[in-house]
Amino acid sequence: MASKIIYDRVFSGIQPSGRPHIGNYLGALRNWVRLQDQSKSAFYSVVDLHALTVPQDPVALKSSIHDVACVLLACGLDPKKSVIFPQSKVLEHTNLAWLIMCHTSSTGLNSMPQVKDKAKDTIPKMGLVTYPLLQAADILLYRASHVPVGKDQLPHMFLAKSIVTTLNHSLQTDLFVEPESIIEESACRVCDLKEPEKKMSKSALKDNACLYLDDTDDEILTKLKVATTDCHGIKLSYDPELRPGVSNLLTLHSAFSGMSYDEIIASSEGKNTIQFKREVADHIIEHVRPIRQRLEALRADQGYVDQIVTEGTERAQQEASDMWSKVRTLVGLP
Ligand code: TRP
């Protein structure tokens, strides 16, 4: 079925931060796959420079950067439709970030989400403080019209828009394009299976708390079986405040079965908790299995993935060089 083109240019970034989980998939990657069919062009960057804002082990970082490319492809990004590349390979990102720094006052940067999350009681490093300016550079460099992001990124997106206004005004141009955020209503927030008050995260404290895209069928079933629910009887209801565990299972069910909460609740009448958990696991397994199988094949074929990333980098580089040479002219750099 041909999708309708509704967006001009989509850009988004993902940090290379270890094993991707179901929360990353439902919150972002699944939408990226859909957007590649709904846009004239889509650029997806592995934002490795952003990863440097927190301490990294060089060997692990290098392998994560490669692995994210494998994951993007396994989830269904098609290199004919989407440009996949590591941010650090295109030097214009940092060039433009510098120009943006020269036009942005430092007020407000310390209250942006990345500083609040990652430098709670310490004096933040400059990389962390200027993180949103590099993010704005990523977006502006490709003149992206639309940026799919999670709600947590809205302050960064707001800043990126205001940077467009500032740059266009002070450089007397309309070269920079104001990006619209795409916040998916359906982009669901998946929670920790053991402590469902918390967002699903790979740094979960307890075993079996996080579902990974490369979990085996058995691992998924086991994790679901031991997922925290509550003792409010077997009748299901969606109430994230009072029944976070049950609500999280409903979210997972709905995300993979496509059924509404009401439909799931009605169809589960008379089932006990373990039957319901098994049903949720089945829906997840059916969807995740082909992703895991593709991921295994891609991980075993480094040459193929490297080739795609090299081609993606060339394509991104063309775009970035073209934009940066226009910016140089405007600014007066030789
Ligand atoms: N800050 C984003 C996140 O943590 C990642 C990111 C970097 C990004 N550059 C971007 C997202 C540009 C969208 C567009 O999720």
Tab-separated table of C-alpha atoms and ligand atoms in Angstrom:
chain	number	residue	atom	x	y	z
A	1	MET	CA	0.000	0.000	0.000
A	2	ALA	CA	1.508	3.321	-1.022
A	3	SER	CA	1.637	5.849	1.813
A	4	LYS	CA	0.855	9.462	1.241
A	5	ILE	CA	3.778	11.877	1.316
A	6	ILE	CA	2.946	14.436	3.950
A	7	TYR	CA	6.327	15.672	5.100
A	8	ASP	CA	9.080	17.375	3.227
A	9	ARG	CA	12.167	16.352	5.128
A	10	VAL	CA	12.345	14.329	8.298
A	11	PHE	CA	15.403	14.347	10.550
A	12	SER	CA	15.958	12.613	13.842
A	13	GLY	CA	18.794	11.350	15.985
A	14	ILE	CA	19.382	8.422	18.291
A	15	GLN	CA	22.194	8.088	20.781
A	16	PRO	CA	24.388	4.999	20.621
A	17	SER	CA	23.793	3.883	24.153
A	18	GLY	CA	23.871	0.121	24.289
A	19	ARG	CA	21.167	-2.456	23.820
A	20	PRO	CA	17.951	-1.052	22.350
A	21	HIS	CA	14.732	-2.025	24.079
A	22	ILE	CA	11.040	-2.164	23.332
A	23	GLY	CA	10.569	1.337	24.753
A	24	ASN	CA	12.970	2.755	22.145
A	25	TYR	CA	11.137	0.815	19.459
A	26	LEU	CA	7.593	1.854	20.368
A	27	GLY	CA	8.542	5.386	21.367
A	28	ALA	CA	10.671	6.209	18.341
A	29	LEU	CA	11.975	3.632	15.885
A	30	ARG	CA	8.626	2.261	14.794
A	31	ASN	CA	7.555	5.797	13.871
A	32	TRP	CA	10.781	6.463	12.023
A	33	VAL	CA	10.026	3.477	9.813
A	34	ARG	CA	6.571	4.825	9.029
A	35	LEU	CA	7.881	8.340	8.397
A	36	GLN	CA	10.340	7.167	5.749
A	37	ASP	CA	7.274	6.395	3.618
A	38	GLN	CA	5.522	9.628	4.433
A	39	SER	CA	8.328	12.046	3.608
A	40	LYS	CA	10.220	13.130	0.525
A	41	SER	CA	13.468	12.387	2.339
A	42	ALA	CA	14.426	11.119	5.772
A	43	PHE	CA	17.771	11.503	7.555
A	44	TYR	CA	18.435	9.455	10.677
A	45	SER	CA	21.667	10.057	12.503
A	46	VAL	CA	23.447	8.032	15.155
A	47	VAL	CA	24.336	11.013	17.329
A	48	ASP	CA	27.677	9.837	18.629
A	49	LEU	CA	28.923	13.349	19.462
A	50	HIS	CA	25.989	13.762	21.816
A	51	ALA	CA	27.012	10.505	23.464
A	52	LEU	CA	30.359	12.089	24.377
A	53	THR	CA	28.602	14.425	26.807
A	54	VAL	CA	28.794	11.599	29.341
A	55	PRO	CA	31.843	9.373	29.963
A	56	GLN	CA	32.202	6.588	27.373
A	57	ASP	CA	34.389	3.551	26.981
A	58	PRO	CA	35.968	3.859	23.497
A	59	VAL	CA	35.621	0.199	22.566
A	60	ALA	CA	32.022	-0.022	23.733
A	61	LEU	CA	31.127	3.264	22.050
A	62	LYS	CA	32.521	2.182	18.705
A	63	SER	CA	30.608	-1.057	18.794
A	64	SER	CA	27.391	0.683	19.920
A	65	ILE	CA	27.575	3.085	16.986
A	66	HIS	CA	27.772	0.181	14.562
A	67	ASP	CA	25.102	-1.740	16.422
A	68	VAL	CA	22.578	1.105	16.308
A	69	ALA	CA	22.878	1.060	12.526
A	70	CYS	CA	22.112	-2.686	12.609
A	71	VAL	CA	19.101	-2.024	14.836
A	72	LEU	CA	17.730	0.745	12.606
A	73	LEU	CA	17.894	-1.574	9.611
A	74	ALA	CA	16.459	-4.522	11.545
A	75	CYS	CA	13.489	-2.392	12.622
A	76	GLY	CA	12.703	-1.706	8.994
A	77	LEU	CA	14.518	1.415	7.845
A	78	ASP	CA	15.154	0.994	4.156
A	79	PRO	CA	18.454	2.480	2.934
A	80	LYS	CA	16.747	3.394	-0.335
A	81	LYS	CA	14.385	5.655	1.577
A	82	SER	CA	16.334	6.674	4.672
A	83	VAL	CA	19.800	8.097	5.046
A	84	ILE	CA	21.548	6.456	8.002
A	85	PHE	CA	24.855	7.948	9.169
A	86	PRO	CA	26.959	8.695	12.242
A	87	GLN	CA	26.844	12.371	13.200
A	88	SER	CA	30.599	12.586	13.850
A	89	LYS	CA	31.439	11.656	10.264
A	90	VAL	CA	29.950	14.910	8.994
A	91	LEU	CA	32.080	17.693	10.451
A	92	GLU	CA	29.633	20.448	9.510
A	93	HIS	CA	27.506	19.495	12.528
A	94	THR	CA	30.099	20.968	14.873
A	95	ASN	CA	30.834	23.890	12.555
A	96	LEU	CA	27.212	24.936	12.566
A	97	ALA	CA	26.952	24.269	16.298
A	98	TRP	CA	29.758	26.781	16.830
A	99	LEU	CA	27.972	29.417	14.762
A	100	ILE	CA	24.818	28.755	16.772
A	101	MET	CA	26.770	29.180	20.016
A	102	CYS	CA	27.944	32.552	18.762
A	103	HIS	CA	24.304	33.622	18.377
A	104	THR	CA	22.722	32.120	21.485
A	105	SER	CA	22.829	33.560	24.970
A	106	SER	CA	23.736	31.191	27.759
A	107	THR	CA	20.668	32.051	29.835
A	108	GLY	CA	18.341	29.102	30.050
A	109	LEU	CA	20.768	26.453	28.840
A	110	ASN	CA	21.345	25.201	32.378
A	111	SER	CA	17.684	24.390	32.846
A	112	MET	CA	17.400	22.275	29.691
A	113	PRO	CA	16.476	18.617	30.226
A	114	GLN	CA	19.867	17.067	29.456
A	115	VAL	CA	21.607	19.113	32.168
A	116	LYS	CA	18.899	18.454	34.722
A	117	ASP	CA	19.024	14.690	34.030
A	118	LYS	CA	22.737	14.133	33.787
A	119	ALA	CA	24.466	16.679	36.000
A	120	LYS	CA	22.122	16.780	38.969
A	121	ASP	CA	24.457	17.880	41.735
A	122	THR	CA	27.624	18.623	39.826
A	123	ILE	CA	28.882	21.503	37.751
A	124	PRO	CA	27.958	20.463	34.214
A	125	LYS	CA	30.573	20.128	31.485
A	126	MET	CA	30.264	22.554	28.576
A	127	GLY	CA	29.337	19.695	26.239
A	128	LEU	CA	26.295	18.942	28.333
A	129	VAL	CA	25.319	22.603	28.567
A	130	THR	CA	25.633	23.155	24.816
A	131	TYR	CA	24.055	19.792	23.951
A	132	PRO	CA	20.811	21.408	22.700
A	133	LEU	CA	22.795	23.707	20.396
A	134	LEU	CA	24.469	20.749	18.718
A	135	GLN	CA	21.022	19.199	18.421
A	136	ALA	CA	19.737	22.377	16.763
A	137	ALA	CA	22.723	22.253	14.389
A	138	ASP	CA	21.838	18.657	13.440
A	139	ILE	CA	18.340	19.724	12.498
A	140	LEU	CA	19.166	23.026	10.793
A	141	LEU	CA	22.017	21.579	8.748
A	142	TYR	CA	19.563	19.362	6.849
A	143	ARG	CA	16.866	22.040	6.689
A	144	ALA	CA	14.516	19.500	8.268
A	145	SER	CA	10.838	20.371	8.160
A	146	HIS	CA	9.811	17.702	10.678
A	147	VAL	CA	11.522	16.082	13.635
A	148	PRO	CA	10.016	13.073	15.398
A	149	VAL	CA	10.943	13.292	19.091
A	150	GLY	CA	9.694	12.237	22.487
A	151	LYS	CA	7.865	14.752	24.686
A	152	ASP	CA	10.995	15.125	26.823
A	153	GLN	CA	12.708	16.777	23.853
A	154	LEU	CA	10.220	19.614	23.453
A	155	PRO	CA	12.361	22.219	25.244
A	156	HIS	CA	15.205	21.388	22.842
A	157	MET	CA	12.871	21.721	19.884
A	158	PHE	CA	11.528	25.020	21.136
A	159	LEU	CA	15.080	26.307	21.380
A	160	ALA	CA	15.884	25.013	17.871
A	161	LYS	CA	12.946	26.984	16.472
A	162	SER	CA	14.005	30.157	18.187
A	163	ILE	CA	17.546	29.688	16.839
A	164	VAL	CA	16.095	29.566	13.308
A	165	THR	CA	14.424	32.917	13.893
A	166	THR	CA	17.577	34.430	15.346
A	167	LEU	CA	19.880	33.193	12.597
A	168	ASN	CA	17.543	34.157	9.767
A	169	HIS	CA	17.168	37.588	11.295
A	170	SER	CA	20.788	38.309	12.040
A	171	LEU	CA	22.129	36.871	8.807
A	172	GLN	CA	19.322	38.524	6.802
A	173	THR	CA	18.263	35.286	5.161
A	174	ASP	CA	15.527	32.699	5.000
A	175	LEU	CA	17.938	29.832	4.565
A	176	PHE	CA	17.173	28.194	7.900
A	177	VAL	CA	13.980	26.182	8.065
A	178	GLU	CA	11.797	26.126	11.138
A	179	PRO	CA	11.357	22.503	12.235
A	180	GLU	CA	8.032	21.148	13.432
A	181	SER	CA	8.123	18.449	16.081
A	182	ILE	CA	6.231	15.252	15.448
A	183	ILE	CA	5.063	13.985	18.784
A	184	GLU	CA	3.271	10.763	18.135
A	185	GLU	CA	0.107	10.488	20.144
A	186	SER	CA	0.442	6.759	19.742
A	187	ALA	CA	4.128	6.800	20.716
A	188	CYS	CA	3.532	4.996	23.895
A	189	ARG	CA	5.460	5.222	27.062
A	190	VAL	CA	6.432	1.744	28.075
A	191	CYS	CA	7.317	1.178	31.704
A	192	ASP	CA	9.660	-1.065	33.653
A	193	LEU	CA	8.125	-4.532	34.052
A	194	LYS	CA	9.198	-4.863	37.686
A	195	GLU	CA	8.812	-1.258	38.833
A	196	PRO	CA	6.070	0.010	36.531
A	197	GLU	CA	6.099	3.495	38.046
A	198	LYS	CA	9.340	4.038	36.107
A	199	LYS	CA	9.952	4.390	32.402
A	200	MET	CA	11.457	1.272	30.754
A	201	SER	CA	15.208	1.688	30.667
A	202	LYS	CA	18.237	-0.468	30.046
A	203	SER	CA	19.664	0.747	33.335
A	204	ALA	CA	16.772	-0.904	35.198
A	205	LEU	CA	17.837	-2.126	38.606
A	206	LYS	CA	16.015	-5.441	38.619
A	207	ASP	CA	16.360	-8.478	36.387
A	208	ASN	CA	13.536	-9.075	33.926
A	209	ALA	CA	12.534	-5.410	34.049
A	210	CYS	CA	13.407	-4.476	30.492
A	211	LEU	CA	12.423	-6.131	27.197
A	212	TYR	CA	15.156	-5.965	24.581
A	213	LEU	CA	14.737	-6.135	20.833
A	214	ASP	CA	17.110	-9.094	20.764
A	215	ASP	CA	15.419	-11.065	23.545
A	216	THR	CA	14.520	-14.630	22.597
A	217	ASP	CA	10.881	-15.775	22.592
A	218	ASP	CA	11.494	-17.589	25.883
A	219	GLU	CA	13.076	-14.561	27.513
A	220	ILE	CA	10.101	-12.424	26.550
A	221	LEU	CA	7.652	-14.968	27.939
A	222	THR	CA	9.595	-15.313	31.192
A	223	LYS	CA	9.792	-11.559	31.701
A	224	LEU	CA	6.064	-11.193	31.111
A	225	LYS	CA	5.262	-14.028	33.493
A	226	VAL	CA	7.113	-12.350	36.347
A	227	ALA	CA	5.992	-8.822	35.500
A	228	THR	CA	4.591	-6.883	38.446
A	229	THR	CA	0.813	-6.568	38.460
A	230	ASP	CA	-1.466	-5.974	41.443
A	231	CYS	CA	-3.952	-7.783	43.603
A	232	HIS	CA	-7.047	-5.922	42.460
A	233	GLY	CA	-8.551	-9.180	41.233
A	234	ILE	CA	-8.394	-10.288	37.662
A	235	LYS	CA	-10.624	-7.645	36.123
A	236	LEU	CA	-8.423	-5.443	33.956
A	237	SER	CA	-8.613	-1.679	33.916
A	238	TYR	CA	-6.416	1.063	32.545
A	239	ASP	CA	-5.283	3.341	35.340
A	240	PRO	CA	-1.571	4.193	35.190
A	241	GLU	CA	-1.693	5.991	38.540
A	242	LEU	CA	-3.353	3.328	40.631
A	243	ARG	CA	-2.555	0.229	38.589
A	244	PRO	CA	0.754	0.936	36.846
A	245	GLY	CA	1.675	-2.719	36.255
A	246	VAL	CA	-1.627	-3.765	34.694
A	247	SER	CA	-1.776	-0.549	32.676
A	248	ASN	CA	1.702	-1.177	31.321
A	249	LEU	CA	0.659	-4.637	30.139
A	250	LEU	CA	-2.383	-3.118	28.452
A	251	THR	CA	-0.121	-0.576	26.753
A	252	LEU	CA	2.167	-3.328	25.487
A	253	HIS	CA	-0.779	-5.436	24.330
A	254	SER	CA	-2.367	-2.541	22.500
A	255	ALA	CA	0.914	-1.416	20.924
A	256	PHE	CA	1.512	-4.810	19.365
A	257	SER	CA	-2.026	-6.114	18.777
A	258	GLY	CA	-3.434	-2.822	17.541
A	259	MET	CA	-6.499	-3.342	19.750
A	260	SER	CA	-7.921	-0.558	21.922
A	261	TYR	CA	-7.848	-0.841	25.715
A	262	ASP	CA	-11.598	-1.420	25.782
A	263	GLU	CA	-11.376	-4.209	23.224
A	264	ILE	CA	-8.583	-5.888	25.159
A	265	ILE	CA	-10.452	-5.585	28.442
A	266	ALA	CA	-13.641	-6.991	26.916
A	267	SER	CA	-11.825	-9.884	25.264
A	268	SER	CA	-9.995	-10.774	28.462
A	269	GLU	CA	-13.143	-11.283	30.498
A	270	GLY	CA	-12.800	-14.530	32.421
A	271	LYS	CA	-9.074	-14.980	31.816
A	272	ASN	CA	-6.715	-15.167	34.749
A	273	THR	CA	-3.557	-13.100	35.125
A	274	ILE	CA	-1.213	-15.727	33.786
A	275	GLN	CA	-3.387	-16.293	30.704
A	276	PHE	CA	-3.463	-12.575	30.052
A	277	LYS	CA	0.292	-12.248	30.507
A	278	ARG	CA	0.827	-15.087	28.057
A	279	GLU	CA	-1.408	-13.352	25.536
A	280	VAL	CA	0.561	-10.111	25.866
A	281	ALA	CA	3.813	-12.072	25.483
A	282	ASP	CA	2.484	-13.752	22.321
A	283	HIS	CA	1.713	-10.413	20.685
A	284	ILE	CA	5.146	-9.054	21.566
A	285	ILE	CA	6.946	-12.209	20.448
A	286	GLU	CA	5.205	-12.294	17.095
A	287	HIS	CA	6.272	-8.737	16.361
A	288	VAL	CA	9.762	-8.841	17.818
A	289	ARG	CA	10.844	-12.226	16.425
A	290	PRO	CA	11.397	-11.041	12.814
A	291	ILE	CA	13.225	-7.951	14.102
A	292	ARG	CA	15.501	-10.136	16.228
A	293	GLN	CA	16.136	-12.478	13.308
A	294	ARG	CA	17.041	-9.607	10.991
A	295	LEU	CA	19.209	-8.117	13.722
A	296	GLU	CA	21.148	-11.362	14.139
A	297	ALA	CA	21.761	-11.542	10.398
A	298	LEU	CA	22.864	-7.899	10.206
A	299	ARG	CA	25.172	-8.247	13.194
A	300	ALA	CA	26.832	-11.148	11.406
A	301	ASP	CA	27.342	-9.105	8.225
A	302	GLN	CA	29.477	-6.159	9.209
A	303	GLY	CA	30.532	-5.478	5.602
A	304	TYR	CA	26.959	-4.964	4.435
A	305	VAL	CA	26.061	-2.594	7.271
A	306	ASP	CA	29.334	-0.652	6.857
A	307	GLN	CA	28.530	-0.214	3.180
A	308	ILE	CA	25.100	1.232	3.949
A	309	VAL	CA	26.523	3.593	6.527
A	310	THR	CA	29.265	4.718	4.118
A	311	GLU	CA	26.673	5.491	1.450
A	312	GLY	CA	24.472	7.250	4.016
A	313	THR	CA	27.426	9.333	5.164
A	314	GLU	CA	28.188	10.382	1.577
A	315	ARG	CA	24.598	11.439	1.041
A	316	ALA	CA	24.473	13.359	4.336
A	317	GLN	CA	27.846	14.940	3.568
A	318	GLN	CA	26.595	16.315	0.231
A	319	GLU	CA	23.653	17.928	1.919
A	320	ALA	CA	25.750	19.301	4.774
A	321	SER	CA	28.522	20.679	2.523
A	322	ASP	CA	25.981	22.424	0.375
A	323	MET	CA	24.263	24.048	3.343
A	324	TRP	CA	27.502	24.961	5.100
A	325	SER	CA	28.945	26.648	2.021
A	326	LYS	CA	25.828	28.843	1.863
A	327	VAL	CA	26.231	29.656	5.541
A	328	ARG	CA	29.913	30.545	5.080
A	329	THR	CA	29.001	33.009	2.375
A	330	LEU	CA	26.334	34.629	4.522
A	331	VAL	CA	28.642	34.914	7.519
A	332	GLY	CA	31.640	36.129	5.529
A	333	LEU	CA	33.967	33.213	6.082
A	334	PRO	CA	36.428	32.647	3.201
B	1	TRP	N1	18.552	14.589	22.159
B	1	TRP	C1	17.929	13.544	21.404
B	1	TRP	C2	17.520	12.423	22.385
B	1	TRP	O1	18.124	12.267	23.405
B	1	TRP	C3	18.847	12.969	20.360
B	1	TRP	C4	19.119	13.947	19.255
B	1	TRP	C5	20.295	14.538	18.955
B	1	TRP	C6	18.174	14.396	18.303
B	1	TRP	N2	20.166	15.334	17.865
B	1	TRP	C7	18.884	15.259	17.440
B	1	TRP	C8	16.822	14.158	18.098
B	1	TRP	C9	18.245	15.916	16.384
B	1	TRP	C10	16.188	14.806	17.053
B	1	TRP	C11	16.900	15.684	16.204
B	1	TRP	O2	16.620	11.686	22.071
